[in-house]
PDB file of C-alpha atoms in Angstrom:
ATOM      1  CA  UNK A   1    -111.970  65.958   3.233  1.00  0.00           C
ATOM      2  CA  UNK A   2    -110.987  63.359   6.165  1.00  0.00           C
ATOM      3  CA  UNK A   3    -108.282  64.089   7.760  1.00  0.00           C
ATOM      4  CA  UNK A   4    -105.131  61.547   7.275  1.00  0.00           C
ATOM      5  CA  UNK A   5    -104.875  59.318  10.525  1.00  0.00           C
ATOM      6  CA  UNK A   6    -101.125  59.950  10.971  1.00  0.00           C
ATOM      7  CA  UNK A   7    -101.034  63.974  10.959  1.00  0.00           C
ATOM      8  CA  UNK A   8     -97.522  63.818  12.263  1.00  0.00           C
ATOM      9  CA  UNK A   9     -95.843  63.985   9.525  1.00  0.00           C
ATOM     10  CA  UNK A  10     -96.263  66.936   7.092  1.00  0.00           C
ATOM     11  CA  UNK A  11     -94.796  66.119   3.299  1.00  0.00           C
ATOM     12  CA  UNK A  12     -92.502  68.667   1.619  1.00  0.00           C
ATOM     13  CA  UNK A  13     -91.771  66.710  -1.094  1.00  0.00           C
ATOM     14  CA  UNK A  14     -90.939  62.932  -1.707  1.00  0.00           C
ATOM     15  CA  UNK A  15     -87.828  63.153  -3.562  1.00  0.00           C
ATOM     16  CA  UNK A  16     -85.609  64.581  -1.211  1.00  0.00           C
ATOM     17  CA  UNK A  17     -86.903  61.829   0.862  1.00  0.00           C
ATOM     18  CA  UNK A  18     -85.924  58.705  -1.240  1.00  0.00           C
ATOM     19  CA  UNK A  19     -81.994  58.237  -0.024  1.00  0.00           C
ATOM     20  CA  UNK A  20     -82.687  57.981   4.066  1.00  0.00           C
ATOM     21  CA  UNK A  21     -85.431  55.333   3.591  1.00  0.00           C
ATOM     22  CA  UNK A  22     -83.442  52.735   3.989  1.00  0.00           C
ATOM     23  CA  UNK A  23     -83.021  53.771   7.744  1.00  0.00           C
ATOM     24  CA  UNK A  24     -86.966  52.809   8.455  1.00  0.00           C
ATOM     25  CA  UNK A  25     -90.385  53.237   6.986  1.00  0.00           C
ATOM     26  CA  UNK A  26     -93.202  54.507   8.905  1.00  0.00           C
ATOM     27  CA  UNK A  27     -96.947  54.539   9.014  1.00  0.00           C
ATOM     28  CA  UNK A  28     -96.720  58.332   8.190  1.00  0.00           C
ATOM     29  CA  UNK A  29     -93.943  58.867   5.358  1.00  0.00           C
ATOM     30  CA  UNK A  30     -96.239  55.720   3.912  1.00  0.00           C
ATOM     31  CA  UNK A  31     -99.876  57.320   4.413  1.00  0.00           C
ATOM     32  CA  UNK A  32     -98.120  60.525   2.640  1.00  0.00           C
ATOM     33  CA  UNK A  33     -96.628  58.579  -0.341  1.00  0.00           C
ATOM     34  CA  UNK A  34     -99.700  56.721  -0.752  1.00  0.00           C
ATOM     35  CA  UNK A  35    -101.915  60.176  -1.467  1.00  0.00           C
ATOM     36  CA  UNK A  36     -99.534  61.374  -3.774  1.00  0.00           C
ATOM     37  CA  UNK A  37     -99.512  57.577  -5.511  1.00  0.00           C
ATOM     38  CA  UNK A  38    -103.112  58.860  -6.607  1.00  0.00           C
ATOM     39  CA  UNK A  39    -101.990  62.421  -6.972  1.00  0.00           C
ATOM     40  CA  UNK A  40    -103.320  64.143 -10.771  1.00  0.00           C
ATOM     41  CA  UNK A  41     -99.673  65.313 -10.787  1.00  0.00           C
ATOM     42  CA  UNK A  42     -97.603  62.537 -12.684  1.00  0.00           C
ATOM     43  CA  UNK A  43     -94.491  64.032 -10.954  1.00  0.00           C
ATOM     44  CA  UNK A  44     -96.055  63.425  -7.673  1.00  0.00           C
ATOM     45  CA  UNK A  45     -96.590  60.014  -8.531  1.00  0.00           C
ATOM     46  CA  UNK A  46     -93.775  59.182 -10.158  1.00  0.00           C
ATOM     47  CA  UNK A  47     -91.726  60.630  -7.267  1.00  0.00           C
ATOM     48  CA  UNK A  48     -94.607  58.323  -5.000  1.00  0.00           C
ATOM     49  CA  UNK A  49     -93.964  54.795  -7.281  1.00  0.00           C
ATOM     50  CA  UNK A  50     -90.147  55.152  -6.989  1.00  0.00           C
ATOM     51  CA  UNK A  51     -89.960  56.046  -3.087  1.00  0.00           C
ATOM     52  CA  UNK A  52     -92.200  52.633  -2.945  1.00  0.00           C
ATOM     53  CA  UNK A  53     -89.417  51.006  -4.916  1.00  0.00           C
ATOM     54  CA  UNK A  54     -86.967  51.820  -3.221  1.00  0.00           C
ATOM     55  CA  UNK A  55     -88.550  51.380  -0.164  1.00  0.00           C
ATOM     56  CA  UNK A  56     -88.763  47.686  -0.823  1.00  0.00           C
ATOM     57  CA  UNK A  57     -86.669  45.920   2.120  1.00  0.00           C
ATOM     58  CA  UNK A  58     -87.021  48.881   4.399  1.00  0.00           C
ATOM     59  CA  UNK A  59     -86.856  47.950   7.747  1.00  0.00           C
ATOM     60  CA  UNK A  60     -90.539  48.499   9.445  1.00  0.00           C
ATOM     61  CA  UNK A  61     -92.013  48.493   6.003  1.00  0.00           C
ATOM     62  CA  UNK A  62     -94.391  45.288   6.649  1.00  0.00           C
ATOM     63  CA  UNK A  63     -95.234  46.910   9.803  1.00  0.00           C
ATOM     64  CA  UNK A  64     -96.252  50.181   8.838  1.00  0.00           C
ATOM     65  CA  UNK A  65     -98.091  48.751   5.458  1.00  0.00           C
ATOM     66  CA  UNK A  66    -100.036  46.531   7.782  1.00  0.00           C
ATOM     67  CA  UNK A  67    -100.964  49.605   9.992  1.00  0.00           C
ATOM     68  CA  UNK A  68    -102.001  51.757   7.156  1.00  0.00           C
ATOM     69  CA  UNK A  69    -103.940  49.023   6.010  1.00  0.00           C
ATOM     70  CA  UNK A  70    -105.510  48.217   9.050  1.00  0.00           C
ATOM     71  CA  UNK A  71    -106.217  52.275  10.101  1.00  0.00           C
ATOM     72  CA  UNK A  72    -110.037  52.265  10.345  1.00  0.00           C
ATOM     73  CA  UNK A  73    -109.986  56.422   9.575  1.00  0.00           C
ATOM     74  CA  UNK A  74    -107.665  56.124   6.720  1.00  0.00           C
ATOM     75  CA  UNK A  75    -109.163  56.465   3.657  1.00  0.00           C
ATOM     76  CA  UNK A  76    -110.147  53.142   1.772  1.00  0.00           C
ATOM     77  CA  UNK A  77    -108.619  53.432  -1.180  1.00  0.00           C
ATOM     78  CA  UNK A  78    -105.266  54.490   0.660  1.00  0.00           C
ATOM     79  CA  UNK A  79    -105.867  51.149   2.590  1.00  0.00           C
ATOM     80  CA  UNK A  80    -105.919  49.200  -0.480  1.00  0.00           C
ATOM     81  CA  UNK A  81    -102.900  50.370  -2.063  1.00  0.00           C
ATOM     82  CA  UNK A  82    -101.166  49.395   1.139  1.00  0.00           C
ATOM     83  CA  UNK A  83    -102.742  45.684   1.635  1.00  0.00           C
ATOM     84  CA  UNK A  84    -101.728  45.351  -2.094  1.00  0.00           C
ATOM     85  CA  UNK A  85     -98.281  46.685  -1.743  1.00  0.00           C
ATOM     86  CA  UNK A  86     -98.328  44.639   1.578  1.00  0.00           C
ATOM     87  CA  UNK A  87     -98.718  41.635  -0.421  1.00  0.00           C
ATOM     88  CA  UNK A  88     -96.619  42.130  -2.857  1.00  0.00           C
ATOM     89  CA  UNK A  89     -93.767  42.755  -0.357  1.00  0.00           C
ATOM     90  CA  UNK A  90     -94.297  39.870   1.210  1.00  0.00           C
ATOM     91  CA  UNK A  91     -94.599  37.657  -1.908  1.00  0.00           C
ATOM     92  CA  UNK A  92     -91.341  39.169  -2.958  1.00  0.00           C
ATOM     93  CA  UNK A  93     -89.426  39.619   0.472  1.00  0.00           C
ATOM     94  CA  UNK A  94     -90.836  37.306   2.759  1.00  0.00           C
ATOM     95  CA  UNK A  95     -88.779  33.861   2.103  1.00  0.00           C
ATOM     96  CA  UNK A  96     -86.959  35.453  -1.015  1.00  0.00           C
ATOM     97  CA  UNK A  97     -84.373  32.111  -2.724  1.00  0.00           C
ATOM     98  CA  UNK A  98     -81.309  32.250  -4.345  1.00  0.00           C
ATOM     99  CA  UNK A  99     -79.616  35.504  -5.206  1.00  0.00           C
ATOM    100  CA  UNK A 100     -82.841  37.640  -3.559  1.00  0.00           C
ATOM    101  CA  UNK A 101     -81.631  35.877  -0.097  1.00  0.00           C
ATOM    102  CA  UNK A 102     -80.392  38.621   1.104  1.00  0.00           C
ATOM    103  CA  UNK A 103     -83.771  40.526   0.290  1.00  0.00           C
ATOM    104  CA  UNK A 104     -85.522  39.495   3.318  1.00  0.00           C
ATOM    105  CA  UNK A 105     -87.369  41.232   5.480  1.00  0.00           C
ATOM    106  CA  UNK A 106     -86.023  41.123   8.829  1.00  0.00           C
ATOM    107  CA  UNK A 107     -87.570  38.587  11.546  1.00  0.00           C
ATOM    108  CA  UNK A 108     -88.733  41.300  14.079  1.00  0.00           C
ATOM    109  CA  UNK A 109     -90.129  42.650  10.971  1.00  0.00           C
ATOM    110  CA  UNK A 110     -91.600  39.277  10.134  1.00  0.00           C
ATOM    111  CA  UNK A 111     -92.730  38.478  13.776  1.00  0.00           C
ATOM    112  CA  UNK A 112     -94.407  41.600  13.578  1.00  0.00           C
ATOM    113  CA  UNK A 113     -96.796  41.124  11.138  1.00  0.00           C
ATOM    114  CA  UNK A 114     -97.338  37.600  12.220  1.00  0.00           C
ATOM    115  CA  UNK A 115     -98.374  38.491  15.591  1.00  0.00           C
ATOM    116  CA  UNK A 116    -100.811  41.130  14.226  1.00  0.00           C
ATOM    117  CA  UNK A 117    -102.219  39.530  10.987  1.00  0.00           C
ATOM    118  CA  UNK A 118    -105.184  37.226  12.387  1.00  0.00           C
ATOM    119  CA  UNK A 119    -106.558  40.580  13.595  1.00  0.00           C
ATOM    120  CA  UNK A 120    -105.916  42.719  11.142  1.00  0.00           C
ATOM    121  CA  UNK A 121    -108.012  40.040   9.189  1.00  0.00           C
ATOM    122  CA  UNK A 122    -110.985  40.753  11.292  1.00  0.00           C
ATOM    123  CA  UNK A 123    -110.543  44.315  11.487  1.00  0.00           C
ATOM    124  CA  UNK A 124    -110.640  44.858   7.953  1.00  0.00           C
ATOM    125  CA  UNK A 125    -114.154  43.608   7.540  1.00  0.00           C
ATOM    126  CA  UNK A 126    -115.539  47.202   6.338  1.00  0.00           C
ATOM    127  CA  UNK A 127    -113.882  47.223   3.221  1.00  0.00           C
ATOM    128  CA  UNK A 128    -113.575  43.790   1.342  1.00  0.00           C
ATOM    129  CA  UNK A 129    -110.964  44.751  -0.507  1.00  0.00           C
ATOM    130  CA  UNK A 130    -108.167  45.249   1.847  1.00  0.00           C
ATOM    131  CA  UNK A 131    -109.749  41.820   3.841  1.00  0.00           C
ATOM    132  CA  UNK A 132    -109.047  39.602   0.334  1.00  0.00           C
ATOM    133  CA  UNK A 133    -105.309  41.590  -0.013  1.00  0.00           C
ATOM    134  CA  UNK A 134    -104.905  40.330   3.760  1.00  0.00           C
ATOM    135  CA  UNK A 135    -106.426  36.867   3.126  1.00  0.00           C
ATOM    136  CA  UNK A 136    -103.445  36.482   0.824  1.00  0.00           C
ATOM    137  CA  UNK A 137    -100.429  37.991   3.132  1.00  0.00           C
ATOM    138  CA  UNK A 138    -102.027  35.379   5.719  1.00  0.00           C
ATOM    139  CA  UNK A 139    -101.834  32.941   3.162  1.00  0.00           C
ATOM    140  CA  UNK A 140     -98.516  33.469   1.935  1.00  0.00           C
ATOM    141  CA  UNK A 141     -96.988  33.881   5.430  1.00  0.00           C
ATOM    142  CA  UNK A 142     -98.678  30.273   6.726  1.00  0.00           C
ATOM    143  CA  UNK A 143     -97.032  28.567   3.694  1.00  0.00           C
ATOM    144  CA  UNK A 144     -93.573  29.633   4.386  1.00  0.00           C
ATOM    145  CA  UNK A 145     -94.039  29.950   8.185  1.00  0.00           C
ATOM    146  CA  UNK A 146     -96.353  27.264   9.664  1.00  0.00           C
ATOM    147  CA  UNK A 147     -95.732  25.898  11.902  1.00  0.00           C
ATOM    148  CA  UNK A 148     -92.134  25.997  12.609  1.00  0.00           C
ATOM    149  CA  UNK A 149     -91.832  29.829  13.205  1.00  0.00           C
ATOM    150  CA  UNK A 150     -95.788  30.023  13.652  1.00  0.00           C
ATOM    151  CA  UNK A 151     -96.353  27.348  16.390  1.00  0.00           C
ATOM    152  CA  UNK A 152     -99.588  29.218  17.944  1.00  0.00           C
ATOM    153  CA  UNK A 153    -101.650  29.266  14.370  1.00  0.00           C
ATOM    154  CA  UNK A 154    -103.621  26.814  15.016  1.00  0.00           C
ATOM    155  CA  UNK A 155    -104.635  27.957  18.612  1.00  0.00           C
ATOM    156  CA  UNK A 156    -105.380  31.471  17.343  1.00  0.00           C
ATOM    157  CA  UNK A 157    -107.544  30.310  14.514  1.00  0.00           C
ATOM    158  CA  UNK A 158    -109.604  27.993  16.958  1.00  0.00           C
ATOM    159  CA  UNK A 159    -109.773  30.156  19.016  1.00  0.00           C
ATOM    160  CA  UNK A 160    -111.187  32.540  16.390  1.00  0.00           C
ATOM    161  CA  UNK A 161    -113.851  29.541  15.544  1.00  0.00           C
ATOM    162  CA  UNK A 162    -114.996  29.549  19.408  1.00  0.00           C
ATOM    163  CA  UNK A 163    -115.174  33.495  19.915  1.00  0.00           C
ATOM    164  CA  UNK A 164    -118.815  35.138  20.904  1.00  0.00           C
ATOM    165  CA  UNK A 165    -117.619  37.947  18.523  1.00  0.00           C
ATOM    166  CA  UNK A 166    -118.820  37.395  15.011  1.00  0.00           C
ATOM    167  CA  UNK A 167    -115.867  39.346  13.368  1.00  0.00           C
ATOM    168  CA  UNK A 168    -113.706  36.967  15.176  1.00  0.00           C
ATOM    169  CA  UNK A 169    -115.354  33.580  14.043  1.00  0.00           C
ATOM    170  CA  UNK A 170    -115.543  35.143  10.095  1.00  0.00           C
ATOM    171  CA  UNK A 171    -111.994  35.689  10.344  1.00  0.00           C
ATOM    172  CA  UNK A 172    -111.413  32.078  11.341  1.00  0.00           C
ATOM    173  CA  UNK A 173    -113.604  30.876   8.885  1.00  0.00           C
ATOM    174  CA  UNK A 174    -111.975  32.747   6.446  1.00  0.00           C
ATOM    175  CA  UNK A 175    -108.844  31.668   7.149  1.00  0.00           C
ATOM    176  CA  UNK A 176    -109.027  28.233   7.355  1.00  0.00           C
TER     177      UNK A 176
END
């Protein structure tokens, strides 16, 4: 069995866990919450679907999701489920309207992912799956923050085009 690539933290059980999340998510509470997502216990994932809800918001959440999913020894389906969840979060949280206003993700959060998205991209090659989840945050962050609080986009992505590094160009490609 591969080791988890965040061996800091050692789980003792989610639901004691569930009212300090609000203070800040992290790569290795995530990686944790993921396995037991998947766990053959149904407590273990119930526990592991409702610290996800209630993680929704969290400050560092887009962050950490974007590590996980990103983490070339993490396991691939555990990279999945975070590029999904990443998603979702950011469909949800990103420029939330209305009521859900006060919903949104924070913009250190939000510059955070920004700044490490087009490289994630290319990162991600190896599993498809995670790539096409990430295709989609990109997406969804360009449409709500290009170009006024994305102004270097376009620069990154030509640069991207011009790169000697294949995984570069593919990821420009890609996102275009």
């Amino acid at each position: 069995t591969p080791q988890p690539p965040f061996p800091r933290f050692v789980c003792h059980g989610l639901a004691a866990g569930i009212s300090s999340i609000r203070m800040q998510a992290d790569p290795e509470t995530l990686y944790q919450v993921f396995r037991h997502s998947y766990s053959a216990q149904a407590e273990e994932r119930r526990q592991a679907e409702a610290w996800l809800q209630h993680a929704e918001g969290s400050r560092g959440l887009l962050p950490a999701l974007l590590q996980i999913a990103t983490a070339a020894q993490a396991d691939a389906t555990i990279r999945q489920a975070a590029s999904i969840q990443l998603k979702n979060q950011i469909r949800r949280g990103w420029a939330p309207a209305g009521d859900d206003a006060s919903k949104a993700y924070s913009l250190e959060d939000k510059a955070a992912v920004r700044a490490q998205l087009i490289d994630s991209v290319a990162e991600s090659a190896a599993v498809p799956t995670v790539r096409g989840q990430l295709i989609e945050c990109f997406r969804l962050v360009a449409l709500n923050d290009f170009p006024d609080s994305w102004p270097g986009l376009v620069d990154r992505i030509s640069a991207g085009l011009r790169s000697d590094d294949t995984a570069q160009t593919l990821c420009a490609l890609l996102l275009l």
